[in-house]
JSON list of C-alpha atoms in Angstrom, two decimals:
[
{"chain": "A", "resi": 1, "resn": "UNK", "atom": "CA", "xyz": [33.41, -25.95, 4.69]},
{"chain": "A", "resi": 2, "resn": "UNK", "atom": "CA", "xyz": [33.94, -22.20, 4.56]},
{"chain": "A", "resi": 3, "resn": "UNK", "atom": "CA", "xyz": [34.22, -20.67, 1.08]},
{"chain": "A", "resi": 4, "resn": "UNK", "atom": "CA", "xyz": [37.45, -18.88, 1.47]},
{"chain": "A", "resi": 5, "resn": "UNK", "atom": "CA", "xyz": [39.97, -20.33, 3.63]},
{"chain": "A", "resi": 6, "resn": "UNK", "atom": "CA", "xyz": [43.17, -19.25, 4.88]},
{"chain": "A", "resi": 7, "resn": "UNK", "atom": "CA", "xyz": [45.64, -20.54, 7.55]},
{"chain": "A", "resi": 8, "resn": "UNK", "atom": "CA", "xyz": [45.68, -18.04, 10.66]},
{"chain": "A", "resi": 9, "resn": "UNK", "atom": "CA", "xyz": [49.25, -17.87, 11.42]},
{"chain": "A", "resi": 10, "resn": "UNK", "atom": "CA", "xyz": [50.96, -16.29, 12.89]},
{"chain": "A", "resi": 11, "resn": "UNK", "atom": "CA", "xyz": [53.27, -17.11, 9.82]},
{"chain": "A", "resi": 12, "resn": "UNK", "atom": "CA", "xyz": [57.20, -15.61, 10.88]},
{"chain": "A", "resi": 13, "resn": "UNK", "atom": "CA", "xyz": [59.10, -15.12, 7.98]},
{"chain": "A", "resi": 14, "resn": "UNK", "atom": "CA", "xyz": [63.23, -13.56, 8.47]},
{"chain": "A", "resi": 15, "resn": "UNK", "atom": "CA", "xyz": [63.49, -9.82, 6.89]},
{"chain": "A", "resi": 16, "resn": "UNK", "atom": "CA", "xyz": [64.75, -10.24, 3.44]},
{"chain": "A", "resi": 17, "resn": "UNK", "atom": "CA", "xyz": [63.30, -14.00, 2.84]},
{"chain": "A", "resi": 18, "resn": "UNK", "atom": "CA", "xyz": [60.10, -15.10, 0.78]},
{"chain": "A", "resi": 19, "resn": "UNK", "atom": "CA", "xyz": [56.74, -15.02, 2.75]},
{"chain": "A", "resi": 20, "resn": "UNK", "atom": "CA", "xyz": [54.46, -17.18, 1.04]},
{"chain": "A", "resi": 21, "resn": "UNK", "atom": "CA", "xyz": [50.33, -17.01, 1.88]},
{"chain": "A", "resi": 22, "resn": "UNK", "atom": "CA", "xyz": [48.15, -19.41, 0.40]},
{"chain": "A", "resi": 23, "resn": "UNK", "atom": "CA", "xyz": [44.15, -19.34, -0.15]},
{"chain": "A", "resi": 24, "resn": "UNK", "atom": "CA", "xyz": [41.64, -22.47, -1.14]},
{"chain": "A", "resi": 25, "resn": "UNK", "atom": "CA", "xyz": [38.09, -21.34, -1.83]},
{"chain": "A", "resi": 26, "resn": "UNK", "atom": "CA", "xyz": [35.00, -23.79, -2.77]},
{"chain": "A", "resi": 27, "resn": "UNK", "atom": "CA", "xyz": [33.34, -21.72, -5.14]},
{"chain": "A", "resi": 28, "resn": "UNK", "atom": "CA", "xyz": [34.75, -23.45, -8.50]},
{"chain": "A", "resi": 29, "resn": "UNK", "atom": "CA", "xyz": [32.43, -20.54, -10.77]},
{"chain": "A", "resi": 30, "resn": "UNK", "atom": "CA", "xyz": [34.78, -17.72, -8.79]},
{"chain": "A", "resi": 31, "resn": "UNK", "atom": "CA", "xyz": [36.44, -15.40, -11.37]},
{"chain": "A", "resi": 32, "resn": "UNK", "atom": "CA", "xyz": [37.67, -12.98, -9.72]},
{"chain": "A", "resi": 33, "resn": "UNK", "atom": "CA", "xyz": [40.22, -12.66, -6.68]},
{"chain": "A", "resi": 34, "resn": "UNK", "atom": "CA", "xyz": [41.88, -10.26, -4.69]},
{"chain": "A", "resi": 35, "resn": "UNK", "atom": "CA", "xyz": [44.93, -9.79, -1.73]},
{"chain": "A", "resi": 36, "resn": "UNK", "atom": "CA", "xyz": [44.28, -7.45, 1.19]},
{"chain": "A", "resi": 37, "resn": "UNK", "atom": "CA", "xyz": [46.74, -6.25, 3.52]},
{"chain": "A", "resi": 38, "resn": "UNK", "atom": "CA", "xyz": [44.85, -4.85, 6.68]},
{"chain": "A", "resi": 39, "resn": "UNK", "atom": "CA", "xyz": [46.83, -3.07, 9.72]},
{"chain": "A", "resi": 40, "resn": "UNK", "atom": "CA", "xyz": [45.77, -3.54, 13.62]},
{"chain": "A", "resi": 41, "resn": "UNK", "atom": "CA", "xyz": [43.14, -1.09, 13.87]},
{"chain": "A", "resi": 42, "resn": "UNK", "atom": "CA", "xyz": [42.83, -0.03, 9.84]},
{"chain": "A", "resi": 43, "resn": "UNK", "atom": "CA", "xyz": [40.68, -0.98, 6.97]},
{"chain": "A", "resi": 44, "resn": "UNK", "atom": "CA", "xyz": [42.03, -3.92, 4.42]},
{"chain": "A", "resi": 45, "resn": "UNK", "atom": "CA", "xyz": [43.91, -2.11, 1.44]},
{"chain": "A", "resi": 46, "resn": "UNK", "atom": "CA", "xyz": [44.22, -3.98, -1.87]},
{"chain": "A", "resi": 47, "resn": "UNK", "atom": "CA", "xyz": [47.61, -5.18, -2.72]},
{"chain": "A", "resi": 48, "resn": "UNK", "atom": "CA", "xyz": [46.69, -7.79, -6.30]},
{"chain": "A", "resi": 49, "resn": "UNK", "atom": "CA", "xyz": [43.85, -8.72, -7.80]},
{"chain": "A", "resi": 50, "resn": "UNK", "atom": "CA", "xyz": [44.08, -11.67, -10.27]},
{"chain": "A", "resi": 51, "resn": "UNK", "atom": "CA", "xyz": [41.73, -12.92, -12.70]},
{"chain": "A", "resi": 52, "resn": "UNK", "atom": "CA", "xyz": [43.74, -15.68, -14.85]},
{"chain": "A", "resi": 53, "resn": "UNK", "atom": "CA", "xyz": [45.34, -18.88, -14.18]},
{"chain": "A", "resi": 54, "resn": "UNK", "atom": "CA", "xyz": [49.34, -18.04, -13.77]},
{"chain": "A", "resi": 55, "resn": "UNK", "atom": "CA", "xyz": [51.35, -15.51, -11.83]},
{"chain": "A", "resi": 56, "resn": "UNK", "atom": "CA", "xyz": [50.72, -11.69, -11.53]},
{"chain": "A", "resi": 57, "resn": "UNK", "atom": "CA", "xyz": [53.73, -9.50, -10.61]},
{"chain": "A", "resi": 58, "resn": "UNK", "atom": "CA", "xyz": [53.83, -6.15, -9.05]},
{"chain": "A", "resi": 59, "resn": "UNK", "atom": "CA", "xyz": [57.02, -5.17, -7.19]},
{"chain": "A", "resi": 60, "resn": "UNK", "atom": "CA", "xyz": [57.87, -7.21, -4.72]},
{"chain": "A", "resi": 61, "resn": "UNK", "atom": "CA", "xyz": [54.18, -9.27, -4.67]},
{"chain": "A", "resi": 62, "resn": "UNK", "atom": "CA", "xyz": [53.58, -12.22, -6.25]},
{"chain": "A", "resi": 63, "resn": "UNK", "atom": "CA", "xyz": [50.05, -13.30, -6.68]},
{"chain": "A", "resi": 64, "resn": "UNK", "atom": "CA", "xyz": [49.48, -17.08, -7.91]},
{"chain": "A", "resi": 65, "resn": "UNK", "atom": "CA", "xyz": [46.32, -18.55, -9.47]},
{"chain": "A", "resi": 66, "resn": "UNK", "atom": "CA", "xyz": [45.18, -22.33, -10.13]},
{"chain": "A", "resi": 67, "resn": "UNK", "atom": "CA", "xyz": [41.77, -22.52, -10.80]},
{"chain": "A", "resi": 68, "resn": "UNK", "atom": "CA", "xyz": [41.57, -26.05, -11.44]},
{"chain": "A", "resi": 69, "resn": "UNK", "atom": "CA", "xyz": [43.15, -26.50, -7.95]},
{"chain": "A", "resi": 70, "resn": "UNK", "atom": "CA", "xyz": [40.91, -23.91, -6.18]},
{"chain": "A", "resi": 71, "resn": "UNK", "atom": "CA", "xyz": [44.06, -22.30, -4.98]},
{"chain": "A", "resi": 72, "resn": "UNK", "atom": "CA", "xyz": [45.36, -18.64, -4.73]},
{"chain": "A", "resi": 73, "resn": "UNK", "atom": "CA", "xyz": [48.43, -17.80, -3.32]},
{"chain": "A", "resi": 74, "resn": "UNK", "atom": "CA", "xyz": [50.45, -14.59, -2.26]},
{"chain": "A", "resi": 75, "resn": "UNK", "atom": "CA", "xyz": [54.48, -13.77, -2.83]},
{"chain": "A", "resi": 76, "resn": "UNK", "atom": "CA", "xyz": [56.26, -11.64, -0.93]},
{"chain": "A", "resi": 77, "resn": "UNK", "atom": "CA", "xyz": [59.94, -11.10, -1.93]},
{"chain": "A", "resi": 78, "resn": "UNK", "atom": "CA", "xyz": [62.48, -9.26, -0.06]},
{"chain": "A", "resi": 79, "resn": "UNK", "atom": "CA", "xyz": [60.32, -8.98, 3.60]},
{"chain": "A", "resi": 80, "resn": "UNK", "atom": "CA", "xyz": [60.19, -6.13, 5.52]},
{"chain": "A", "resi": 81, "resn": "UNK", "atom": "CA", "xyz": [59.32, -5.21, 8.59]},
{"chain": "A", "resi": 82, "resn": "UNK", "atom": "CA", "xyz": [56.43, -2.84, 7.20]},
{"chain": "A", "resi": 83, "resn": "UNK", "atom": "CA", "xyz": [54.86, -6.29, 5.97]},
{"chain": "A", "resi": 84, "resn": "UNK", "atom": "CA", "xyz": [53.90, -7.32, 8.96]},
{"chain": "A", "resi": 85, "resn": "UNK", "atom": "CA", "xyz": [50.22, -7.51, 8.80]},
{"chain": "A", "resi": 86, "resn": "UNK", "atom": "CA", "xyz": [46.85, -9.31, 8.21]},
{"chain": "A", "resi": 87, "resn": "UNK", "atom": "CA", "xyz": [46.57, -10.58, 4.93]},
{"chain": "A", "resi": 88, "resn": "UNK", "atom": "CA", "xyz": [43.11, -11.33, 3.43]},
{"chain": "A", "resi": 89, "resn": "UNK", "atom": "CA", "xyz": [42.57, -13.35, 0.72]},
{"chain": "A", "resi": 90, "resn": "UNK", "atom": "CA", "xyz": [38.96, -12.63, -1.09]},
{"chain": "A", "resi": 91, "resn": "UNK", "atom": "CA", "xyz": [37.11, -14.15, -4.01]},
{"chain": "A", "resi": 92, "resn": "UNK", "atom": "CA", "xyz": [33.87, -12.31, -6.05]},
{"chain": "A", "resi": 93, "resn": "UNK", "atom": "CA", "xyz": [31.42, -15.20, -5.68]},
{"chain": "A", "resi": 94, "resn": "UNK", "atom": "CA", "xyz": [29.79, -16.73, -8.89]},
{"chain": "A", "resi": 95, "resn": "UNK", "atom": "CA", "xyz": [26.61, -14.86, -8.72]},
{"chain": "A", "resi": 96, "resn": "UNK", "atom": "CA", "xyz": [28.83, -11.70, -8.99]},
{"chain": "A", "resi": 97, "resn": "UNK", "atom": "CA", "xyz": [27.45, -10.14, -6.34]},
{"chain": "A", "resi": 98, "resn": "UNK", "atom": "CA", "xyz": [29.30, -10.37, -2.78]},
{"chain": "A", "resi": 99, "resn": "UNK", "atom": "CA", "xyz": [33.05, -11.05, -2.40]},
{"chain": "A", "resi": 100, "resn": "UNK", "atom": "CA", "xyz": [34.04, -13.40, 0.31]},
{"chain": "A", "resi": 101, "resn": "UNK", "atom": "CA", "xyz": [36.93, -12.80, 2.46]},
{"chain": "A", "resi": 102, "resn": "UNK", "atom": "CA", "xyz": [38.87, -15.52, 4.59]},
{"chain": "A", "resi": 103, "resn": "UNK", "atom": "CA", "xyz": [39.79, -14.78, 8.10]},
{"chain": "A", "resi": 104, "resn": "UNK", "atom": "CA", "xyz": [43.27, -13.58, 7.12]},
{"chain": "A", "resi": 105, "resn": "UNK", "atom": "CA", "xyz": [47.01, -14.75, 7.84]},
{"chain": "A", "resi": 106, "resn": "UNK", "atom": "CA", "xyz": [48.62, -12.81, 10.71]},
{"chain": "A", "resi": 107, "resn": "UNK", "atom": "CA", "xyz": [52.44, -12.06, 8.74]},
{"chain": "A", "resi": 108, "resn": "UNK", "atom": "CA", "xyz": [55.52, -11.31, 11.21]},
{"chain": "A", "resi": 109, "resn": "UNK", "atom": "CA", "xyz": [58.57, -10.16, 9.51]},
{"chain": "A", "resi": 110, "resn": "UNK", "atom": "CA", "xyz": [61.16, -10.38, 12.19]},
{"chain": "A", "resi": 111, "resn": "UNK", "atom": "CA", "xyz": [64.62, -8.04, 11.95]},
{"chain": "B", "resi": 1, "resn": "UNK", "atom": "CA", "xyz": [34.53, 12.60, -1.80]},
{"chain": "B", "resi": 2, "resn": "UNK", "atom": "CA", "xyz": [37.90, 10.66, -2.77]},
{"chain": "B", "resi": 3, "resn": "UNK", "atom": "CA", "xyz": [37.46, 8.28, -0.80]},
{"chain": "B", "resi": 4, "resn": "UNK", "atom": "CA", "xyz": [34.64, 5.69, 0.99]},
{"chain": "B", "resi": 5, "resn": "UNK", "atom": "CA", "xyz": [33.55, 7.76, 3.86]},
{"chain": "B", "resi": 6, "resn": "UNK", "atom": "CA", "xyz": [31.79, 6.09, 7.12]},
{"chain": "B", "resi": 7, "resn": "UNK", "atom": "CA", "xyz": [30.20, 8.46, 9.80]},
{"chain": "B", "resi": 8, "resn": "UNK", "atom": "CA", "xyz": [30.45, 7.96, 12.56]},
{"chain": "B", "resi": 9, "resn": "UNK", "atom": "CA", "xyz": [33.86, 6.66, 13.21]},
{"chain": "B", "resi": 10, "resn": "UNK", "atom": "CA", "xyz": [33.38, 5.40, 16.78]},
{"chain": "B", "resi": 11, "resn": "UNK", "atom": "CA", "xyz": [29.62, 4.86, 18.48]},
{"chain": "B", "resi": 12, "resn": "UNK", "atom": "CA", "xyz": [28.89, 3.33, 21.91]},
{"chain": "B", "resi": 13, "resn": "UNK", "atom": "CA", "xyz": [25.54, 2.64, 22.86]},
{"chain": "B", "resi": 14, "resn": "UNK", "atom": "CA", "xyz": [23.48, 0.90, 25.18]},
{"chain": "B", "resi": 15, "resn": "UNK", "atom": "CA", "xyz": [21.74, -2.88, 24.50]},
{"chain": "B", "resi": 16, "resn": "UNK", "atom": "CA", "xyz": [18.29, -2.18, 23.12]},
{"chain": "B", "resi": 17, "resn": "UNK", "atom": "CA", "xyz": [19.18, 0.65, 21.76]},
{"chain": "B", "resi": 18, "resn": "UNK", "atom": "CA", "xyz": [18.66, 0.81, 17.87]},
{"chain": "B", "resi": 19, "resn": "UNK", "atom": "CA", "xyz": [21.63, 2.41, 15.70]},
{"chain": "B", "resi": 20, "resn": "UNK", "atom": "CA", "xyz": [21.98, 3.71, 12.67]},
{"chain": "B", "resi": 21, "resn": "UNK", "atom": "CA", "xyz": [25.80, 3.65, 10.48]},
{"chain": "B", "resi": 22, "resn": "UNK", "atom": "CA", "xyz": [26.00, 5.64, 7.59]},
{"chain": "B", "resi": 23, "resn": "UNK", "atom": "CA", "xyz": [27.97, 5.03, 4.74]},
{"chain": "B", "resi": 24, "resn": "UNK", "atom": "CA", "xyz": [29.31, 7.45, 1.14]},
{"chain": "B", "resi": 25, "resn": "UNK", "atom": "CA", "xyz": [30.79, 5.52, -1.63]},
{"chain": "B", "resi": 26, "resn": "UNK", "atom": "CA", "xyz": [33.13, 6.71, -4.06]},
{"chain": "B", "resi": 27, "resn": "UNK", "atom": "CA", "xyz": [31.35, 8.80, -6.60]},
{"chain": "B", "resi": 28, "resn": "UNK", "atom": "CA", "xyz": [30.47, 6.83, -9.65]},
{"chain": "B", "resi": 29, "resn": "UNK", "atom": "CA", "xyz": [30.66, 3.16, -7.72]},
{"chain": "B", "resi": 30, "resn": "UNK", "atom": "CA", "xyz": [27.85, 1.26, -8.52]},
{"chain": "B", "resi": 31, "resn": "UNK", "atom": "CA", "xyz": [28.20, -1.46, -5.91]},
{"chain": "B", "resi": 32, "resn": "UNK", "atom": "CA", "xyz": [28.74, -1.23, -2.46]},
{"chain": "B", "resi": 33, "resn": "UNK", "atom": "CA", "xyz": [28.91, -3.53, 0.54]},
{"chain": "B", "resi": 34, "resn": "UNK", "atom": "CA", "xyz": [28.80, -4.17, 4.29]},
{"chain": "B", "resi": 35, "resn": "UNK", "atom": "CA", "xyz": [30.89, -6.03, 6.54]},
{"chain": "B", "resi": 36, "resn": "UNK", "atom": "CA", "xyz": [31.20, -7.26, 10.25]},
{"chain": "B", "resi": 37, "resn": "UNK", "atom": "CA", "xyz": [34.41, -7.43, 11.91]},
{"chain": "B", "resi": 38, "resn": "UNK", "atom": "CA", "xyz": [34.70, -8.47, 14.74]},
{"chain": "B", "resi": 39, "resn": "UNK", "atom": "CA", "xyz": [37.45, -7.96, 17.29]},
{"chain": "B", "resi": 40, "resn": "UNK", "atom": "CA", "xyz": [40.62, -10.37, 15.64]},
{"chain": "B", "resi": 41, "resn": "UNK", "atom": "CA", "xyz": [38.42, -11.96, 13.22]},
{"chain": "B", "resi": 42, "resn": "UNK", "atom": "CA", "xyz": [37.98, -11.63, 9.43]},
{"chain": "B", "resi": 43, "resn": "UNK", "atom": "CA", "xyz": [35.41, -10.05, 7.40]},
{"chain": "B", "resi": 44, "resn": "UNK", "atom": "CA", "xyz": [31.50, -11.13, 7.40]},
{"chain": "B", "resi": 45, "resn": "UNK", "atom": "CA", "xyz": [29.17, -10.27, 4.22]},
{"chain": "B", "resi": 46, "resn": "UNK", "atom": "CA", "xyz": [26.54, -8.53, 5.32]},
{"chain": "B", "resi": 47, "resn": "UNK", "atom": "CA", "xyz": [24.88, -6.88, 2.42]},
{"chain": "B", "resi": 48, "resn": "UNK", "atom": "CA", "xyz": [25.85, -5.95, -1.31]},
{"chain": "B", "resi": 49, "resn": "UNK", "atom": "CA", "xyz": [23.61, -3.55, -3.31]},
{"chain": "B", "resi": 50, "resn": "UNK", "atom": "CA", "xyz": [24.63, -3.23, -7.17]},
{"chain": "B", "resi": 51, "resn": "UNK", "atom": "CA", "xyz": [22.66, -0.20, -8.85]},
{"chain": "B", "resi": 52, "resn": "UNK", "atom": "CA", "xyz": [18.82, -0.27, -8.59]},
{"chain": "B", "resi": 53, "resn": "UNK", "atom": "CA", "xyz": [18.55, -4.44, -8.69]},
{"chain": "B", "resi": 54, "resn": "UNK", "atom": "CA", "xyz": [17.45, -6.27, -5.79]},
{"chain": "B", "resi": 55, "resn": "UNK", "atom": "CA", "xyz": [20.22, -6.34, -2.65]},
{"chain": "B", "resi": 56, "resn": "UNK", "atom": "CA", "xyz": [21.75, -9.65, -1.70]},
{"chain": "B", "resi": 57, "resn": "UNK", "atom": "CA", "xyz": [20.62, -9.41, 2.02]},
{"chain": "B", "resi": 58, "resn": "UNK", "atom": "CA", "xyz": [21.95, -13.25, 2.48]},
{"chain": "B", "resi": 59, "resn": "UNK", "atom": "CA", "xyz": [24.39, -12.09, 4.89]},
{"chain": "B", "resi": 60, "resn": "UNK", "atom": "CA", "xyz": [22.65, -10.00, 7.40]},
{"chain": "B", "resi": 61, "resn": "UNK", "atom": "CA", "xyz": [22.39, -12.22, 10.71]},
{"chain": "B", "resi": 62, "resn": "UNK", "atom": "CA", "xyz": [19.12, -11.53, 12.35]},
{"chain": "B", "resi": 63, "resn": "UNK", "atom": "CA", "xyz": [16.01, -9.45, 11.33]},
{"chain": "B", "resi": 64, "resn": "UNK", "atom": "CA", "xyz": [17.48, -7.25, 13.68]},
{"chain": "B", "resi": 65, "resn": "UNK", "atom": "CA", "xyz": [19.76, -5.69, 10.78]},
{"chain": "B", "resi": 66, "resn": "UNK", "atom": "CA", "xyz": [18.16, -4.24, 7.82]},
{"chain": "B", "resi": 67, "resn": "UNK", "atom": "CA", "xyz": [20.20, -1.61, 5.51]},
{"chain": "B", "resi": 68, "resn": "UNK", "atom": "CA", "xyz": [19.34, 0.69, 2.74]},
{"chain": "B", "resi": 69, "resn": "UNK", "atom": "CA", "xyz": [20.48, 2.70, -0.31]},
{"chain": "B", "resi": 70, "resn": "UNK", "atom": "CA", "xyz": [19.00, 5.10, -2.31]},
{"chain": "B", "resi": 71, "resn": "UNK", "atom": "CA", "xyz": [20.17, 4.70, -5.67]},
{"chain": "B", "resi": 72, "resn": "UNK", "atom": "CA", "xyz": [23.39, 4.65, -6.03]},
{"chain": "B", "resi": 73, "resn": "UNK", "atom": "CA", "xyz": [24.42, 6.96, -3.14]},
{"chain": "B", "resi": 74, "resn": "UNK", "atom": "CA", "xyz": [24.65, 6.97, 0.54]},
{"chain": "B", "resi": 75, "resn": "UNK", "atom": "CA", "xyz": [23.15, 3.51, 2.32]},
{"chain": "B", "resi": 76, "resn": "UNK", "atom": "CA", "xyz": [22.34, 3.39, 6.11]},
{"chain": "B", "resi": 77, "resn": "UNK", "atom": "CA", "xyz": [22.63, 0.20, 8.15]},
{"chain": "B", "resi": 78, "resn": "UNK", "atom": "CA", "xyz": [20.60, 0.06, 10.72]},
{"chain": "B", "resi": 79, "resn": "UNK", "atom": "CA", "xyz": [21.18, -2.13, 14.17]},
{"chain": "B", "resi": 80, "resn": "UNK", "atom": "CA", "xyz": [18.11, -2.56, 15.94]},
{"chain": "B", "resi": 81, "resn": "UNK", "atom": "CA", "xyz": [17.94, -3.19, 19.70]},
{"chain": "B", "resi": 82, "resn": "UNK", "atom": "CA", "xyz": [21.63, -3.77, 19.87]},
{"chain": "B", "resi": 83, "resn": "UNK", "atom": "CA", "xyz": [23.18, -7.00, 22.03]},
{"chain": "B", "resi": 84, "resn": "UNK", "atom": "CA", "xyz": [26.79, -6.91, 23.23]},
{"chain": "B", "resi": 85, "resn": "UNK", "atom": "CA", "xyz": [27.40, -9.33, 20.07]},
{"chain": "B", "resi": 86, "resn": "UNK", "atom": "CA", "xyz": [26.57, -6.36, 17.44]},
{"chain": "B", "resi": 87, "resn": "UNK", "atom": "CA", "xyz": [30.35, -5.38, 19.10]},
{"chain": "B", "resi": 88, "resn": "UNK", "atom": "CA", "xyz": [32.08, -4.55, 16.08]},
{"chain": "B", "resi": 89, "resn": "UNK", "atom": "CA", "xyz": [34.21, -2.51, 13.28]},
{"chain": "B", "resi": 90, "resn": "UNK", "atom": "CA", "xyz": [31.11, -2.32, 10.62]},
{"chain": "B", "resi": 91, "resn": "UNK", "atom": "CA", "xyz": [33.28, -1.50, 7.07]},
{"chain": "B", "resi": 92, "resn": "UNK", "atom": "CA", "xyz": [31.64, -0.72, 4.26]},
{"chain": "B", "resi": 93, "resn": "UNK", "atom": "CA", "xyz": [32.98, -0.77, 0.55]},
{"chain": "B", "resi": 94, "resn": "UNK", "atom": "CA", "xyz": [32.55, 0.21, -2.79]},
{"chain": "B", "resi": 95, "resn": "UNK", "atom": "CA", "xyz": [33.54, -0.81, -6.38]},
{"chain": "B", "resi": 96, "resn": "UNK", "atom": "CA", "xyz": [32.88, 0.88, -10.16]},
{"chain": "B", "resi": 97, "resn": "UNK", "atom": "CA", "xyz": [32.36, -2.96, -11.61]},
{"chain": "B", "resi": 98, "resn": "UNK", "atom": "CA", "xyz": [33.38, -1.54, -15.15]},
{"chain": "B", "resi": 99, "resn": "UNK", "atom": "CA", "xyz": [35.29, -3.44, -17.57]},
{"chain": "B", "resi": 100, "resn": "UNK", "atom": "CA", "xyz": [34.43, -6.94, -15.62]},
{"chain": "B", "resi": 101, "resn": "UNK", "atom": "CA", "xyz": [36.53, -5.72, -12.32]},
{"chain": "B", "resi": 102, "resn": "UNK", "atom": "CA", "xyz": [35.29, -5.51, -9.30]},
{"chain": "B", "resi": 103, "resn": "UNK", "atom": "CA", "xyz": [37.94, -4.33, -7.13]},
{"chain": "B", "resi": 104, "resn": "UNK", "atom": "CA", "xyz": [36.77, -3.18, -4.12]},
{"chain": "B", "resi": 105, "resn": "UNK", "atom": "CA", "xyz": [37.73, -0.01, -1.52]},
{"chain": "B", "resi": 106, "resn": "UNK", "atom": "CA", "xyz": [37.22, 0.16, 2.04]},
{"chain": "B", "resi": 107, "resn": "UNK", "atom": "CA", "xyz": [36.09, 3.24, 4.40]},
{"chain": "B", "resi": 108, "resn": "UNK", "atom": "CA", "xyz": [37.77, 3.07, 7.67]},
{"chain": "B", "resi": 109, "resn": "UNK", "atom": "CA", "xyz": [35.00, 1.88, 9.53]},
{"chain": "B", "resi": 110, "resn": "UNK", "atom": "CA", "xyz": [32.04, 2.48, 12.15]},
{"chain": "B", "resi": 111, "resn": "UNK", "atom": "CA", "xyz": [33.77, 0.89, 15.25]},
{"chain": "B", "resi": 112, "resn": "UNK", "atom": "CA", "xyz": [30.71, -0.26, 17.13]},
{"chain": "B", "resi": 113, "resn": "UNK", "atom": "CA", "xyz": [30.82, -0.60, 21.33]},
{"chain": "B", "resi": 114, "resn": "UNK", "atom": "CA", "xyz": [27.35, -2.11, 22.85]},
{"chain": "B", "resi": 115, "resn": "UNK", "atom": "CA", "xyz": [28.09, -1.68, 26.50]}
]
């Protein structure tokens, strides 16, 4: 079992609907956890982080965490075009030392 | 610097040859970190160093990789006698780990061609 896993995709979502990423990961000690967006070609950027049980809001991003579940999941209101990406889904291990990404959803926003 | 900066951008080199990929954190980040990425994939752990403790070298695949950092500055990751599977975008990160977060920032990368 991998430690952080994510569908591939590609997930196509309409412009202007929800796009909705989800993320399991088998390390139940895992505190802390983090959405990347990465670009063809470009280095992941951070778009949340979450550390509590609940929903985290910034703009139009939604990130979701059940612990109990093992689950982590990523909004994305109102899509555009510009969303289209990789999205990476990572968790800071329980040793605290390395955070583990999954292999990342490939997002298409079409017009 | 402002940023995590990764010299050099782009490298192609022969198999066998050894390489070396350097990488700058952001000033003041305690902890940084090396990843593999290969072409369409996601992101392998390589190697995390956090201040002077020992490195968690758990992801490095073969004996062939080794990486260092002197204090809490620049590390070097070294490729030694490079196969066409070393092909790669090497990324390396940093974080500040204060107040319990750990959020981490990438440099663009060392795109790596073994040809």
């Amino acid at each position: 079992q991998k430690e952080v896993e994510q569908n591939s995709g590609p997930l196509s979502v309409p412009e202007g609907a929800i796009a909705s990423l989800n993320c399991t990961y088998s390390d139940r000690g895992s505190q802390s956890f983090f959405w990347y967006r990465q670009y063809s070609g470009k280095s992941p950027e951070l778009i949340m982080s979450i550390y509590s049980n609940g929903d985290k809001e910034d703009g139009r991003f939604t990130a979701q965490l059940n612990k109990a579940s093992q689950y982590v999941s990523l909004l994305i209101r109102d899509s555009q075009p510009s969303d289209s990406a990789t999205y990476l889904c990572a968790v800071l291990h329980s040793s605290a030392s390395k955070i583990i990404f999954g292999s990342g959803t490939r997002l298409s926003i079409r017009p | 610097g402002a940023g995590v900066s990764q010299s050099p951008s782009n490298k192609v080199t022969e198999k066998g040859k050894d390489v070396e990929l350097r990488c700058d954190p952001i000033s003041g980040h305690t902890a940084l970190y090396w990843y593999r990425q290969r072409l369409g994939q996601g992101l392998e752990f390589l190697i995390y160093f956090q201040g002077n403790s020992a490195p968690d070298k758990s992801g490095l695949p073969s004996d062939r990789f080794s990486a260092e950092r002197t204090g809490e500055s620049v590390s070097t990751l070294t490729i030694q006698r490079t196969q066409q599977e070393d092909s790669a975008v090497y990324l390396c990160a940093s974080s500040a780990r204060d107040r319990g977060l750990n959020t981490i920032y990438f440099g663009e990368g060392s795109w790596l061609t073994v040809v």
